[in-house]
Amino acid sequence: MRIGISCYSTFGGSGVVATEVGKALAARGHEVHILSTAVPPRLLGFEDRVTFHEVTAAPYPLFESSPITVSLASKMADVAAHHGLEILHAHYALPHALSALLARMALGDGLKVVTTLHGTDITVVGADPSYLPMVRLAIRASDAVTAVSRFLKEETDRTFGVDRDIRVIPNFVEPPPGESSNCRSWLAPAGAKVLTHISNFRPVKRVMDVMQVFERVRREVDARLVMVGDGPDRAEAEGFARDRGLDPWVRFTGKQLDIGAVLACSDLFLLTSATESFGLAALEAMAYGVPVVASRVGGVPEVIRHGLDGFLEPMGDVGAMAARSVELLSDEPRRRAMGESARDRALGDFAEGPVVDMYESLYEDVLAPPRTTLDLGSSAR
Ligand code: GMT
């Protein structure tokens, strides 16, 4: 198949999933074209059968901001026409799915549009009245729609009331590379416990809860906190660390290409989000054998089994999350056992192969000619 994939090039999970699906499909022999405003972080090396197309929106004095939805649609139409794309797979409804629908209008129905809903395109920004009707159109008019968790599928039905089939295809992880990381030496030289949080530091991640959990944990355990990523709430979190004298024990790394280097040396992962459709960062931690303490929101319970792979506590209950963290960090055999369980869960139930099979078979379904009465009659003979 010849497949176009459009995604954000930021460090967020939707871009990670889109790029990893693309690479996996190319490894299976498909021709993959990735369209984004910059090279996604997971596409830095050369990949056979993967071509990157940069989307640029030309400025013009009349524009208050460049209309990226239109320039993305133009690039999609151009790439689809010149490379004979059969599928355009839009990751995140806004604006990718709408651009893909515009490209399909430009080229005709031979081009099929698959949309994967990732999270806030449904739960936060997509539900805002300024976008909702267009997200509803994207869901209704795509040839196929997937959601990364049952929660997200149900939330889509509830918020958008679109009567259509939405297939749940979860996110996935690959086994970590075998090489060892030297992060312990720079993260926790004195053998302290390492807590890690990775996100885009947007309000939905509640990073101040991470800081408060850590402050409480530090009262009882010799611990360090590694904050990976960047975003609007980073400055407040850094200010908190300074004001509370936590500075020596907290490291803000900024965005990191190689999160495995940090996860390989982590003892516990914290995910305190207000809502989370899946929690890919937590799944990646689990693949490294790191148990997770998280808020019980959205699709998180579909990934983390409370009491087995970590603990789930009510959103905002920093006291309960800190108590669970201390409980685990003070009992190394138990922490290790939970880490093993988390690794088995991640690499067993969220392995790449079966998930990519699901996308591949979805594409085949979408490309299959519609069955007619005549077909049914002849197959019945
Ligand atoms: O929806 C977002 O906030 C962006 C998106 C991203 O690009 O990181 O995150 C969502 O998609 C991820 C990949 O499917 C999921 O693992 C995240 O749970 C989800 N984020 C939220 O629901 C907040």
Tab-separated table of N, CA, C and O and ligand atoms in Angstrom, residues 10-15 17 92 117-121 123 148 171 200 202 204-205 275-281, ligand 1:
chain	number	residue	atom	x	y	z
A	10	THR	N	5.883	17.603	17.213
A	10	THR	CA	6.307	17.876	18.586
A	10	THR	C	6.608	16.553	19.291
A	10	THR	O	6.442	15.483	18.721
A	11	PHE	N	7.000	16.659	20.565
A	11	PHE	CA	7.387	15.459	21.291
A	11	PHE	C	6.188	14.658	21.807
A	11	PHE	O	6.354	13.659	22.464
A	12	GLY	N	4.987	15.127	21.514
A	12	GLY	CA	3.791	14.481	22.053
A	12	GLY	C	3.586	13.066	21.526
A	12	GLY	O	4.147	12.663	20.497
A	13	GLY	N	2.730	12.348	22.244
A	13	GLY	CA	2.500	10.941	21.938
A	13	GLY	C	1.903	10.692	20.567
A	13	GLY	O	2.191	9.675	19.937
A	14	SER	N	1.060	11.619	20.065
A	14	SER	CA	0.420	11.349	18.775
A	14	SER	C	1.459	11.303	17.660
A	14	SER	O	1.384	10.456	16.762
A	15	GLY	N	2.466	12.188	17.738
A	15	GLY	CA	3.535	12.175	16.740
A	15	GLY	C	4.401	10.937	16.869
A	15	GLY	O	4.862	10.362	15.871
A	17	VAL	N	3.397	7.966	18.022
A	17	VAL	CA	2.631	6.820	17.516
A	17	VAL	C	2.599	6.843	15.987
A	17	VAL	O	2.867	5.837	15.321
A	92	TYR	N	-4.538	12.830	15.055
A	92	TYR	CA	-5.078	13.984	15.772
A	92	TYR	C	-6.031	14.707	14.819
A	92	TYR	O	-5.654	15.109	13.724
A	117	LEU	N	-7.972	9.351	16.561
A	117	LEU	CA	-8.214	10.317	17.643
A	117	LEU	C	-7.252	9.969	18.778
A	117	LEU	O	-7.121	8.795	19.144
A	118	HIS	N	-6.589	10.988	19.323
A	118	HIS	CA	-5.547	10.702	20.318
A	118	HIS	C	-5.904	11.115	21.738
A	118	HIS	O	-5.412	10.528	22.692
A	119	GLY	N	-6.659	12.167	21.895
A	119	GLY	CA	-6.937	12.572	23.286
A	119	GLY	C	-7.575	13.926	23.363
A	119	GLY	O	-8.806	14.073	23.242
A	120	THR	N	-6.760	14.954	23.508
A	120	THR	CA	-7.330	16.287	23.718
A	120	THR	C	-8.042	16.812	22.468
A	120	THR	O	-8.801	17.773	22.566
A	121	ASP	N	-7.808	16.161	21.313
A	121	ASP	CA	-8.594	16.551	20.131
A	121	ASP	C	-10.066	16.217	20.351
A	121	ASP	O	-10.942	16.723	19.644
A	123	THR	N	-11.176	15.444	24.057
A	123	THR	CA	-11.545	15.742	25.444
A	123	THR	C	-11.380	17.211	25.828
A	123	THR	O	-12.013	17.670	26.767
A	148	VAL	N	-7.525	5.610	20.583
A	148	VAL	CA	-6.439	4.865	21.217
A	148	VAL	C	-6.868	4.135	22.501
A	148	VAL	O	-6.051	3.420	23.084
A	171	ASN	N	-2.211	2.183	21.708
A	171	ASN	CA	-0.812	2.514	21.431
A	171	ASN	C	0.072	1.319	21.768
A	171	ASN	O	-0.390	0.339	22.353
A	200	ASN	N	4.514	17.284	28.145
A	200	ASN	CA	4.669	18.581	27.475
A	200	ASN	C	4.315	19.734	28.422
A	200	ASN	O	4.134	20.860	27.978
A	202	ARG	N	1.803	20.839	29.816
A	202	ARG	CA	0.592	21.642	29.618
A	202	ARG	C	-0.286	21.490	30.852
A	202	ARG	O	-0.135	20.529	31.615
A	204	VAL	N	-3.096	20.289	31.414
A	204	VAL	CA	-3.764	19.000	31.551
A	204	VAL	C	-2.878	17.967	32.272
A	204	VAL	O	-3.374	17.021	32.884
A	205	LYS	N	-1.574	18.191	32.285
A	205	LYS	CA	-0.646	17.233	32.925
A	205	LYS	C	-0.517	17.462	34.431
A	205	LYS	O	0.071	16.641	35.128
A	275	THR	N	-6.732	14.574	32.682
A	275	THR	CA	-7.332	13.571	31.795
A	275	THR	C	-6.224	13.023	30.920
A	275	THR	O	-5.235	13.709	30.652
A	276	GLU	N	-6.394	11.781	30.508
A	276	GLU	CA	-5.343	11.134	29.720
A	276	GLU	C	-6.035	10.021	28.955
A	276	GLU	O	-6.558	9.083	29.553
A	277	SER	N	-6.045	10.126	27.637
A	277	SER	CA	-6.797	9.120	26.884
A	277	SER	C	-6.122	7.761	26.930
A	277	SER	O	-6.771	6.722	26.851
A	278	PHE	N	-4.806	7.753	27.072
A	278	PHE	CA	-4.059	6.491	27.081
A	278	PHE	C	-2.890	6.571	28.076
A	278	PHE	O	-2.838	5.811	29.033
A	279	GLY	N	-1.957	7.482	27.808
A	279	GLY	CA	-0.785	7.605	28.692
A	279	GLY	C	0.413	6.879	28.125
A	279	GLY	O	1.005	6.011	28.775
A	280	LEU	N	0.795	7.263	26.897
A	280	LEU	CA	1.906	6.564	26.227
A	280	LEU	C	3.208	6.665	27.019
A	280	LEU	O	3.979	5.703	27.078
A	281	ALA	N	3.457	7.815	27.646
A	281	ALA	CA	4.707	7.980	28.395
A	281	ALA	C	4.769	6.955	29.533
A	281	ALA	O	5.829	6.372	29.814
B	1	GMT	O1	-4.060	15.013	23.094
B	1	GMT	C1	-2.989	15.472	23.450
B	1	GMT	O2	-2.807	16.111	24.479
B	1	GMT	C2	-1.824	15.296	22.584
B	1	GMT	C3	-1.416	13.897	22.461
B	1	GMT	C4	0.031	13.962	22.180
B	1	GMT	O3	0.368	14.246	21.036
B	1	GMT	O4	0.793	13.760	23.132
B	1	GMT	O5	-1.586	13.093	23.633
B	1	GMT	C5	-2.613	12.174	23.552
B	1	GMT	O6	-2.201	11.135	22.686
B	1	GMT	C6	-1.258	10.214	23.212
B	1	GMT	C7	-0.948	9.199	22.116
B	1	GMT	O7	-2.085	8.524	21.711
B	1	GMT	C8	-1.844	9.552	24.461
B	1	GMT	O8	-0.936	8.611	24.978
B	1	GMT	C9	-2.105	10.637	25.500
B	1	GMT	O9	-2.736	10.031	26.618
B	1	GMT	C10	-3.020	11.699	24.935
B	1	GMT	N1	-3.052	12.837	25.865
B	1	GMT	C11	-4.136	13.139	26.566
B	1	GMT	O10	-5.175	12.529	26.484
B	1	GMT	C12	-3.987	14.289	27.488
